[in-house]
Structure formats: structure tokens, C-alpha cells
mmCIF file of C-alpha atoms in Angstrom:
data_model
loop_
_atom_site.group_PDB
_atom_site.id
_atom_site.type_symbol
_atom_site.label_atom_id
_atom_site.label_comp_id
_atom_site.label_asym_id
_atom_site.label_seq_id
_atom_site.Cartn_x
_atom_site.Cartn_y
_atom_site.Cartn_z
ATOM 1 C CA GLU A 1 51.481 -53.568 -7.696
ATOM 2 C CA PHE A 2 53.275 -53.481 -4.348
ATOM 3 C CA VAL A 3 56.847 -52.309 -3.812
ATOM 4 C CA LEU A 4 58.736 -52.926 -0.585
ATOM 5 C CA GLN A 5 62.121 -51.417 0.279
ATOM 6 C CA ILE A 6 63.911 -53.155 3.155
ATOM 7 C CA ASP A 7 66.935 -51.649 4.890
ATOM 8 C CA LEU A 8 69.262 -54.592 5.462
ATOM 9 C CA ALA A 9 71.041 -52.727 8.274
ATOM 10 C CA THR A 10 67.928 -52.756 10.467
ATOM 11 C CA PRO A 11 68.843 -54.140 13.927
ATOM 12 C CA GLY A 12 67.228 -57.518 14.524
ATOM 13 C CA LEU A 13 66.342 -58.028 10.871
ATOM 14 C CA ARG A 14 66.414 -61.624 9.651
ATOM 15 C CA LEU A 15 65.538 -63.325 6.384
ATOM 16 C CA GLU A 16 64.840 -66.970 5.812
ATOM 17 C CA VAL A 17 63.986 -69.325 2.955
ATOM 18 C CA THR A 18 61.780 -72.406 3.230
ATOM 19 C CA GLU A 19 63.739 -75.317 4.653
ATOM 20 C CA PRO A 20 64.256 -78.673 2.863
ATOM 21 C CA ASN A 21 62.213 -81.738 3.750
ATOM 22 C CA GLY A 22 65.197 -84.068 3.947
ATOM 23 C CA GLY A 23 64.451 -85.728 0.628
ATOM 24 C CA LEU A 24 61.316 -87.463 1.842
ATOM 25 C CA PRO A 25 59.242 -88.477 -0.002
ATOM 26 C CA ALA A 26 62.111 -89.717 -2.129
ATOM 27 C CA GLY A 27 63.157 -87.423 -4.958
ATOM 28 C CA THR A 28 61.613 -84.274 -3.505
ATOM 29 C CA GLU A 29 63.278 -81.256 -1.874
ATOM 30 C CA THR A 30 60.592 -79.280 -0.024
ATOM 31 C CA ASP A 31 57.066 -79.727 1.252
ATOM 32 C CA LEU A 32 54.545 -77.573 -0.577
ATOM 33 C CA GLU A 33 53.237 -74.708 1.536
ATOM 34 C CA THR A 34 51.479 -71.416 0.879
ATOM 35 C CA THR A 35 53.494 -68.274 1.575
ATOM 36 C CA LEU A 36 50.864 -67.296 4.162
ATOM 37 C CA ASP A 37 51.291 -70.578 6.021
ATOM 38 C CA PHE A 38 55.082 -70.172 6.037
ATOM 39 C CA VAL A 39 54.788 -66.637 7.441
ATOM 40 C CA LEU A 40 52.400 -67.847 10.140
ATOM 41 C CA ARG A 41 54.515 -70.889 10.988
ATOM 42 C CA LYS A 42 57.661 -68.787 11.386
ATOM 43 C CA LYS A 43 55.904 -65.765 12.938
ATOM 44 C CA ALA A 44 57.436 -63.509 10.297
ATOM 45 C CA GLN A 45 56.284 -60.049 9.220
ATOM 46 C CA ILE A 46 56.704 -60.271 5.427
ATOM 47 C CA GLY A 47 56.626 -63.117 2.945
ATOM 48 C CA ILE A 48 56.854 -63.523 -0.819
ATOM 49 C CA ASN A 49 56.918 -66.623 -2.991
ATOM 50 C CA ALA A 50 60.301 -67.497 -4.479
ATOM 51 C CA ASN A 51 61.659 -70.112 -6.911
ATOM 52 C CA TYR A 52 59.891 -71.765 -9.769
ATOM 53 C CA PHE A 53 59.081 -75.369 -8.870
ATOM 54 C CA ASP A 54 57.442 -78.557 -10.074
ATOM 55 C CA ASN A 55 53.766 -77.621 -9.898
ATOM 56 C CA SER A 56 52.468 -80.741 -11.589
ATOM 57 C CA ALA A 57 49.280 -82.399 -10.424
ATOM 58 C CA ALA A 58 51.393 -85.291 -9.174
ATOM 59 C CA ALA A 59 53.516 -82.992 -6.996
ATOM 60 C CA GLN A 60 50.491 -81.164 -5.613
ATOM 61 C CA SER A 61 48.848 -84.497 -4.817
ATOM 62 C CA LEU A 62 52.028 -85.727 -3.116
ATOM 63 C CA GLY A 63 52.425 -82.481 -1.186
ATOM 64 C CA SER A 64 56.157 -82.252 -1.944
ATOM 65 C CA THR A 65 58.149 -80.934 -4.874
ATOM 66 C CA ASP A 66 61.451 -80.138 -6.561
ATOM 67 C CA VAL A 67 62.567 -76.506 -6.486
ATOM 68 C CA LEU A 68 63.973 -75.194 -9.780
ATOM 69 C CA GLY A 69 67.218 -73.296 -9.403
ATOM 70 C CA ILE A 70 69.488 -72.899 -6.422
ATOM 71 C CA SER A 71 67.846 -72.638 -3.026
ATOM 72 C CA SER A 72 69.435 -72.472 0.420
ATOM 73 C CA SER A 73 67.947 -72.211 3.881
ATOM 74 C CA ASN A 74 70.137 -71.155 6.815
ATOM 75 C CA GLY A 75 73.287 -72.451 5.153
ATOM 76 C CA ASN A 76 71.779 -75.674 3.788
ATOM 77 C CA THR A 77 71.847 -75.636 -0.016
ATOM 78 C CA TYR A 78 69.316 -78.253 -1.037
ATOM 79 C CA SER A 79 68.558 -77.413 -4.678
ATOM 80 C CA ALA A 80 71.190 -77.148 -7.387
ATOM 81 C CA GLY A 81 71.156 -74.953 -10.455
ATOM 82 C CA HIS A 82 68.742 -75.539 -13.314
ATOM 83 C CA SER A 83 68.948 -74.289 -16.882
ATOM 84 C CA GLY A 84 67.273 -70.895 -17.273
ATOM 85 C CA PHE A 85 67.556 -69.909 -13.600
ATOM 86 C CA ASN A 86 71.112 -68.603 -13.428
ATOM 87 C CA ARG A 87 70.656 -65.568 -11.139
ATOM 88 C CA VAL A 88 70.753 -66.074 -7.393
ATOM 89 C CA LEU A 89 69.911 -63.716 -4.538
ATOM 90 C CA ASP A 90 71.871 -64.723 -1.444
ATOM 91 C CA ILE A 91 71.578 -63.148 2.006
ATOM 92 C CA SER A 92 74.273 -64.112 4.501
ATOM 93 C CA ARG A 93 73.810 -64.711 8.206
ATOM 94 C CA GLU A 94 74.942 -61.083 8.712
ATOM 95 C CA ASN A 95 72.389 -59.783 6.136
ATOM 96 C CA VAL A 96 75.037 -59.119 3.485
ATOM 97 C CA ALA A 97 73.103 -59.487 0.233
ATOM 98 C CA SER A 98 74.419 -60.234 -3.235
ATOM 99 C CA ILE A 99 73.027 -61.196 -6.612
ATOM 100 C CA LEU A 100 75.190 -63.776 -8.348
ATOM 101 C CA THR A 101 75.318 -64.842 -11.974
ATOM 102 C CA LEU A 102 76.025 -68.556 -12.331
ATOM 103 C CA SER A 103 78.213 -69.934 -15.055
ATOM 104 C CA SER A 104 78.446 -73.485 -13.743
ATOM 105 C CA GLY A 105 78.120 -75.394 -10.532
ATOM 106 C CA THR A 106 76.805 -74.267 -7.171
ATOM 107 C CA PRO A 107 78.691 -71.531 -5.291
ATOM 108 C CA ALA A 108 79.979 -72.427 -1.839
ATOM 109 C CA GLY A 109 78.893 -70.552 1.250
ATOM 110 C CA LEU A 110 75.309 -69.709 0.310
ATOM 111 C CA TYR A 111 73.118 -69.003 3.329
ATOM 112 C CA ASN A 112 69.547 -67.988 2.410
ATOM 113 C CA ALA A 113 69.336 -68.074 -1.362
ATOM 114 C CA VAL A 114 66.648 -68.102 -4.059
ATOM 115 C CA ALA A 115 66.988 -68.175 -7.841
ATOM 116 C CA GLY A 116 65.301 -66.930 -10.979
ATOM 117 C CA PHE A 117 66.278 -65.193 -14.213
ATOM 118 C CA THR A 118 67.694 -61.760 -15.022
ATOM 119 C CA ILE A 119 65.416 -58.756 -15.508
ATOM 120 C CA VAL A 120 67.740 -55.925 -14.378
ATOM 121 C CA THR A 121 71.484 -55.588 -14.960
ATOM 122 C CA GLY A 122 73.520 -52.494 -14.169
ATOM 123 C CA GLY A 123 70.367 -50.512 -13.454
ATOM 124 C CA VAL A 124 68.913 -51.271 -16.904
ATOM 125 C CA PRO A 125 65.723 -53.301 -17.496
ATOM 126 C CA GLN A 126 66.401 -56.332 -19.673
ATOM 127 C CA GLY A 127 64.352 -57.995 -22.388
ATOM 128 C CA ALA A 128 61.692 -56.914 -24.845
ATOM 129 C CA THR A 129 59.225 -54.187 -23.931
ATOM 130 C CA GLY A 130 56.227 -56.274 -24.914
ATOM 131 C CA GLY A 131 55.238 -59.743 -23.823
ATOM 132 C CA SER A 132 52.435 -61.332 -21.888
ATOM 133 C CA ARG A 133 50.923 -59.846 -18.749
ATOM 134 C CA ALA A 134 50.562 -61.835 -15.549
ATOM 135 C CA ASN A 135 51.088 -61.665 -11.806
ATOM 136 C CA ARG A 136 54.784 -61.132 -11.108
ATOM 137 C CA THR A 137 57.189 -61.518 -8.189
ATOM 138 C CA ALA A 138 60.669 -60.003 -8.397
ATOM 139 C CA VAL A 139 63.555 -59.052 -6.116
ATOM 140 C CA GLY A 140 66.344 -56.535 -6.531
ATOM 141 C CA LEU A 141 69.306 -54.855 -4.856
ATOM 142 C CA ASP A 142 70.506 -51.268 -5.047
ATOM 143 C CA THR A 143 74.075 -50.391 -6.067
ATOM 144 C CA ASP A 144 75.375 -50.467 -2.496
ATOM 145 C CA ALA A 145 73.534 -53.735 -1.769
ATOM 146 C CA ASP A 146 72.106 -52.260 1.420
ATOM 147 C CA THR A 147 68.467 -52.073 0.281
ATOM 148 C CA LEU A 148 66.503 -55.160 -0.727
ATOM 149 C CA LEU A 149 63.525 -54.594 -3.013
ATOM 150 C CA PHE A 150 60.428 -56.738 -3.465
ATOM 151 C CA VAL A 151 57.984 -56.072 -6.315
ATOM 152 C CA VAL A 152 54.801 -58.153 -6.392
ATOM 153 C CA SER A 153 51.967 -57.409 -8.794
ATOM 154 C CA ASN A 154 48.476 -58.750 -9.169
ATOM 155 C CA GLY A 155 46.521 -57.280 -12.020
ATOM 156 C CA GLY A 156 44.312 -60.168 -13.005
ATOM 157 C CA PHE A 157 44.321 -60.469 -16.774
ATOM 158 C CA LEU A 158 46.150 -57.133 -17.038
ATOM 159 C CA GLY A 159 49.032 -57.905 -14.721
ATOM 160 C CA ARG A 160 52.546 -56.754 -15.580
ATOM 161 C CA THR A 161 55.038 -57.752 -18.256
ATOM 162 C CA ASN A 162 58.557 -58.796 -17.327
ATOM 163 C CA PHE A 163 59.855 -55.483 -18.652
ATOM 164 C CA GLU A 164 57.344 -53.425 -16.675
ATOM 165 C CA THR A 165 58.318 -55.284 -13.516
ATOM 166 C CA ALA A 166 61.987 -54.629 -14.267
ATOM 167 C CA ALA A 167 61.244 -50.935 -14.835
ATOM 168 C CA THR A 168 59.568 -50.727 -11.424
ATOM 169 C CA LEU A 169 62.635 -52.239 -9.756
ATOM 170 C CA VAL A 170 64.854 -49.679 -11.478
ATOM 171 C CA GLU A 171 62.499 -46.829 -10.570
ATOM 172 C CA PHE A 172 62.993 -47.693 -6.915
ATOM 173 C CA GLY A 173 66.758 -47.948 -7.125
ATOM 174 C CA ALA A 174 67.592 -51.503 -8.170
ATOM 175 C CA SER A 175 70.934 -52.058 -9.838
ATOM 176 C CA GLU A 176 70.336 -55.809 -10.248
ATOM 177 C CA GLY A 177 67.066 -57.670 -10.385
ATOM 178 C CA ILE A 178 65.708 -61.209 -10.621
ATOM 179 C CA MET A 179 62.323 -62.491 -11.709
ATOM 180 C CA LEU A 180 60.960 -65.192 -9.428
ATOM 181 C CA ASP A 181 57.947 -67.441 -10.002
ATOM 182 C CA GLY A 182 54.773 -65.620 -10.988
ATOM 183 C CA GLY A 183 51.255 -66.223 -12.205
ATOM 184 C CA GLY A 184 49.201 -68.114 -9.658
ATOM 185 C CA SER A 185 52.257 -68.456 -7.412
ATOM 186 C CA SER A 186 52.699 -64.720 -6.817
ATOM 187 C CA GLY A 187 51.884 -63.847 -3.232
ATOM 188 C CA LEU A 188 52.662 -61.101 -0.731
ATOM 189 C CA VAL A 189 51.921 -61.470 2.973
ATOM 190 C CA ILE A 190 52.239 -58.724 5.588
ATOM 191 C CA ASP A 191 51.743 -59.331 9.306
ATOM 192 C CA TYR A 192 51.017 -55.902 10.732
ATOM 193 C CA PRO A 193 52.130 -54.994 14.271
ATOM 194 C CA ASP A 194 48.484 -54.770 15.346
ATOM 195 C CA ASP A 195 47.600 -58.269 16.512
ATOM 196 C CA LEU A 196 43.938 -57.558 15.779
ATOM 197 C CA LEU A 197 44.759 -57.514 12.082
ATOM 198 C CA GLY A 198 47.226 -60.391 12.002
ATOM 199 C CA ALA A 199 48.779 -61.688 8.801
ATOM 200 C CA ARG A 200 47.138 -60.421 5.632
ATOM 201 C CA GLU A 201 47.626 -61.461 2.032
ATOM 202 C CA LEU A 202 47.987 -58.208 0.112
ATOM 203 C CA ILE A 203 48.319 -60.346 -2.969
ATOM 204 C CA ASP A 204 46.463 -63.574 -2.447
ATOM 205 C CA SER A 205 47.855 -66.875 -3.681
ATOM 206 C CA ASN A 206 46.163 -70.019 -2.500
ATOM 207 C CA ARG A 207 48.764 -72.089 -4.316
ATOM 208 C CA ARG A 208 51.137 -74.192 -2.254
ATOM 209 C CA VAL A 209 54.591 -73.261 -3.555
ATOM 210 C CA GLY A 210 58.015 -74.866 -3.429
ATOM 211 C CA ASN A 211 59.627 -72.186 -1.300
ATOM 212 C CA SER A 212 59.133 -68.656 -0.007
ATOM 213 C CA LEU A 213 61.339 -65.860 1.310
ATOM 214 C CA ILE A 214 60.331 -64.289 4.622
ATOM 215 C CA VAL A 215 61.496 -61.277 6.616
ATOM 216 C CA TYR A 216 61.154 -60.774 10.334
ATOM 217 C CA VAL A 217 62.555 -58.722 13.190
ATOM 218 C CA VAL A 218 63.447 -60.148 16.582
ATOM 219 C CA PRO A 219 60.776 -58.516 18.773
ATOM 220 C CA GLU A 220 62.910 -58.196 21.911
ATOM 221 C CA LEU A 221 65.202 -55.647 20.273
ATOM 222 C CA ALA A 222 62.587 -52.893 20.027
ATOM 223 C CA THR A 223 58.870 -52.321 20.143
ATOM 224 C CA TRP A 224 56.901 -53.703 17.239
ATOM 225 C CA MET A 225 55.659 -50.344 16.069
ATOM 226 C CA THR A 226 59.073 -48.688 16.117
ATOM 227 C CA MET A 227 60.802 -51.552 14.374
ATOM 228 C CA PHE A 228 58.157 -52.137 11.757
ATOM 229 C CA LEU A 229 57.215 -48.601 10.862
ATOM 230 C CA GLY A 230 60.339 -46.700 11.922
ATOM 231 C CA THR A 231 63.786 -48.284 11.873
ATOM 232 C CA PHE A 232 62.679 -50.952 9.438
ATOM 233 C CA CYS A 233 62.406 -48.271 6.745
ATOM 234 C CA LEU A 234 59.777 -50.242 4.933
ATOM 235 C CA LEU A 235 58.150 -48.518 1.989
ATOM 236 C CA LEU A 236 54.961 -50.222 0.933
ATOM 237 C CA LEU A 237 53.605 -48.720 -2.262
ATOM 238 C CA HIS A 238 50.451 -49.911 -3.951
ATOM 239 C CA ARG A 239 49.913 -48.897 -7.534
ATOM 240 C CA GLY A 240 47.076 -50.075 -9.682
#
């Protein structure tokens, strides 16, 4: 299980969600792409998978898919709400983050947004304590909405339950939390400052997913090592 804490006030910090494909092929919203490939294509430093999506054999064969739940990329909202995915993490152009609860329709003004379902509300894990175990990907915000949390687990057949994932978010300060797609979609990519290492999948998913959420820092604003290991205030915790 990996936990990342990201200080949203970090100078040069940017977040981005997979862009739409313009509706081509007809009826689709994004091109399928692994989180690793998205990180490499955008030269980002961190990437996680995001929304649930149509992972049918037909979609994988086509190479394009429909994203389930709201998704926005740089101000372009290309996927509307879907039943069951009524919580949305939105990060503005200025890195102001919020977690919204949808009642109906699509909120205006979304910038980089992904959607899932509730697992933390008011600092309290939600749902039953039991349930199945699987790979999980979740995001959360602290009370002041200045720290973004990623939790990604890969325990094989052991994995984590929804409640255990929620408890981890709360342990690290989340006031609100959302479960994103999991199972074979769960992936975590880190591109270390050392170019000899390059991008590494700390949790490996070979699945092409509907969208991913990436984090990167504009390199001109500071040295890589200072930004990534210092000002970035990134806590990377691995627990078995």
C-alpha cells in the first residue's frame, strides 16, 4: 500500500487529467492508455488511474472507451455524471481542490476533475468493515483542502477492502475521500528525479484505462531534487 501526500501550494505544481479524444471513434470519450504511458507522454512525475470506464472486450479492441462519471481535462468537461459515481474531485487552474457531492447535473467551471464514490465523509470512513479485498485506488483531501492524498494498494489476492482504504485516508488526514477504479486498473507511477531510473510503476497495471490523474512540477522553477524531495512535501509510504 502506497500513500502520497501532495502539498497543493508547491510552486510550479500542476495536475492534469487525460484529455478527450473528440468523440472519435463515434460514441467514445477517451483513447485507452496505461497510466505509465500517460505519465511518459506528458513528462509528469506522478500518475494514478482514475475513473471507472467501459472495459469491455469491444472497447479494448477498439482502443477507445466511455468514462463513467464526470471527467474534465484543463477545463473541458467531456464525461457527464453516471449513477453510482456522485463524488467528484476537482482541481482548478490555481490548484484549488474540492470534493463535490452531485445531486443532479454537471457543475459548471470544472477544470481537472475525476469521479468515483464516497468512502470518507467528515473524516469518518464509510461503509461496512468487511467486504472483498482487491487492488484499490483512492483520493482524498484534508480539512483545509491544501493537501491532496493518493492511496494505491496492490496486495494480490489479499488487497484492501473499501473500508481499509478509507481508514488509511483518514489516518493520513483526509476529511473527504473518493474511491476510484480498482482491481486490475489500479496503478501508481513515479518518475524519480534521477534520469537513470526514469518512470517506474510502483504498482504495475498493464491495463489501458479510460483516464488517469497526473502530477508534475514545471522544472524551470527549481532544481528537480529540491522540488521533488523538498518543497513538494511528498510523503511516499509503502506498507505491506
